[in-house]
């Protein structure tokens, strides 16, 4: 049976039409997050985007935005509905209200995917085959999603490829570049299949399709081989002992002031055998009290750190009496003192948008410590003799600009290390914490820097500059470790040239797709 005859048996997929198109788009969006953590079935990322490209090749341009919106609903309903856990379990919202808020959140985020379809329909006025602009508009929608209002830089395709052969591209073109290149590959394949199935027995189209496919495979193989073989010589290397404390404090009870002494003693007990490690890391908001209210305890730990030649770094909210503002901070105690204030705050968790209207309506809009102020966009790193820590609190790890603009060590001996602390207990046993950790690993690979991650209940780990987990604490357990690690830092082309690399890639990708479309549609 020929390819055409087999495809004709599946007549609807050959020429998708009717309302089933929207349902199929919803399904395609829903399988996309299965390619991300925790399942990490990364080939589904390509299959999902290929299916969307195929639909867009076959439906009328007036339907583009509807198709991509339905895709977005499935995409975020499966990939980001874990916000329900925070709203229902810890915001104490009734189940019906939590589901309603989550649905609104998903329907809003789906608009970013609808933007892809809208831009494609507008480009149809100027392009004979608008699908060639699909990768560009996909990347544009990612950018808007990551920057509109507070931004939600989550579920990017490039993150999901950290455990695939394509992860070697990350230090060269970054997460955005990997996302773009992946969509270019998928779009080219969709174009080839589309032309083949529409050509009937046209030998010219078959030959041109074969040439295009060969060129694509050769390009992918060459890029993957080059990126995998190069960049294996460390530019900086240091050995240091690291200890991480993961207390597993129940989120529902964390901010209960009656239990504060219990938590302070818990940290004291868990840290006692770790003194002597060069760096001891506690999670985000480790101490559920303002800094000045536990000053005696902090002085006690600072004294311990100095005696043991350790540096204790912990998350703690602090009140600035001069500015009369509360900050979510990361502070160090020991021979050197540093302070970092979180810049990217979590909406509703750390500040309430339209506070005058929403504050007090329901308990979710009145969570503890939800009156935070943002820190400066660029702040000092935590610079030590061996390691130079680039701090990030919670989902700041998802904002690559935070690291591109950071004060990185230019000295030969100090290794730049990403230090991220978080409290993913807000999201229970959902997929959220796993996605968050995957983002952190991809960021380490992208910037070619090691990463240390401390959280309340997991995933706490040390990751090398290739994105591999070197040591990890068990999830949802109170635990700690101390170990000596060899920290290697490598050159990252993306770190040096960042967005310039992405712009060049966009131009090259669009030229490649334009030429492919011309070759596939040309008749002698």
mmCIF file with all atom_site columns, C-alpha atoms in Angstrom, residues 145 153 179 183 189 200 271 293 296 319 364 375 407 446 467:
data_model
loop_
_atom_site.group_PDB
_atom_site.id
_atom_site.type_symbol
_atom_site.label_atom_id
_atom_site.label_alt_id
_atom_site.label_comp_id
_atom_site.label_asym_id
_atom_site.label_entity_id
_atom_site.label_seq_id
_atom_site.pdbx_PDB_ins_code
_atom_site.Cartn_x
_atom_site.Cartn_y
_atom_site.Cartn_z
_atom_site.occupancy
_atom_site.B_iso_or_equiv
_atom_site.pdbx_formal_charge
_atom_site.auth_seq_id
_atom_site.auth_comp_id
_atom_site.auth_asym_id
_atom_site.auth_atom_id
_atom_site.pdbx_PDB_model_num
ATOM 1  C CA . UNK A 1 145 ? 3.965  34.989 27.802 1.00 0.00 ? 145 UNK A CA 1
ATOM 2  C CA . UNK A 1 153 ? 8.031  31.823 31.482 1.00 0.00 ? 153 UNK A CA 1
ATOM 3  C CA . UNK A 1 179 ? 12.503 26.135 21.087 1.00 0.00 ? 179 UNK A CA 1
ATOM 4  C CA . UNK A 1 183 ? 9.603  24.333 15.774 1.00 0.00 ? 183 UNK A CA 1
ATOM 5  C CA . UNK A 1 189 ? 8.588  18.161 8.203  1.00 0.00 ? 189 UNK A CA 1
ATOM 6  C CA . UNK A 1 200 ? -0.456 12.881 -6.111 1.00 0.00 ? 200 UNK A CA 1
ATOM 7  C CA . UNK A 1 271 ? 22.411 21.993 60.751 1.00 0.00 ? 271 UNK A CA 1
ATOM 8  C CA . UNK A 1 293 ? 12.343 39.287 65.048 1.00 0.00 ? 293 UNK A CA 1
ATOM 9  C CA . UNK A 1 296 ? 19.261 36.409 68.444 1.00 0.00 ? 296 UNK A CA 1
ATOM 10 C CA . UNK A 1 319 ? 11.600 44.607 56.861 1.00 0.00 ? 319 UNK A CA 1
ATOM 11 C CA . UNK A 1 364 ? -6.360 33.319 48.983 1.00 0.00 ? 364 UNK A CA 1
ATOM 12 C CA . UNK A 1 375 ? 14.171 44.210 44.913 1.00 0.00 ? 375 UNK A CA 1
ATOM 13 C CA . UNK A 1 407 ? 27.625 40.372 38.173 1.00 0.00 ? 407 UNK A CA 1
ATOM 14 C CA . UNK A 1 446 ? 22.182 26.934 28.951 1.00 0.00 ? 446 UNK A CA 1
ATOM 15 C CA . UNK A 1 467 ? 22.406 19.859 33.585 1.00 0.00 ? 467 UNK A CA 1
#
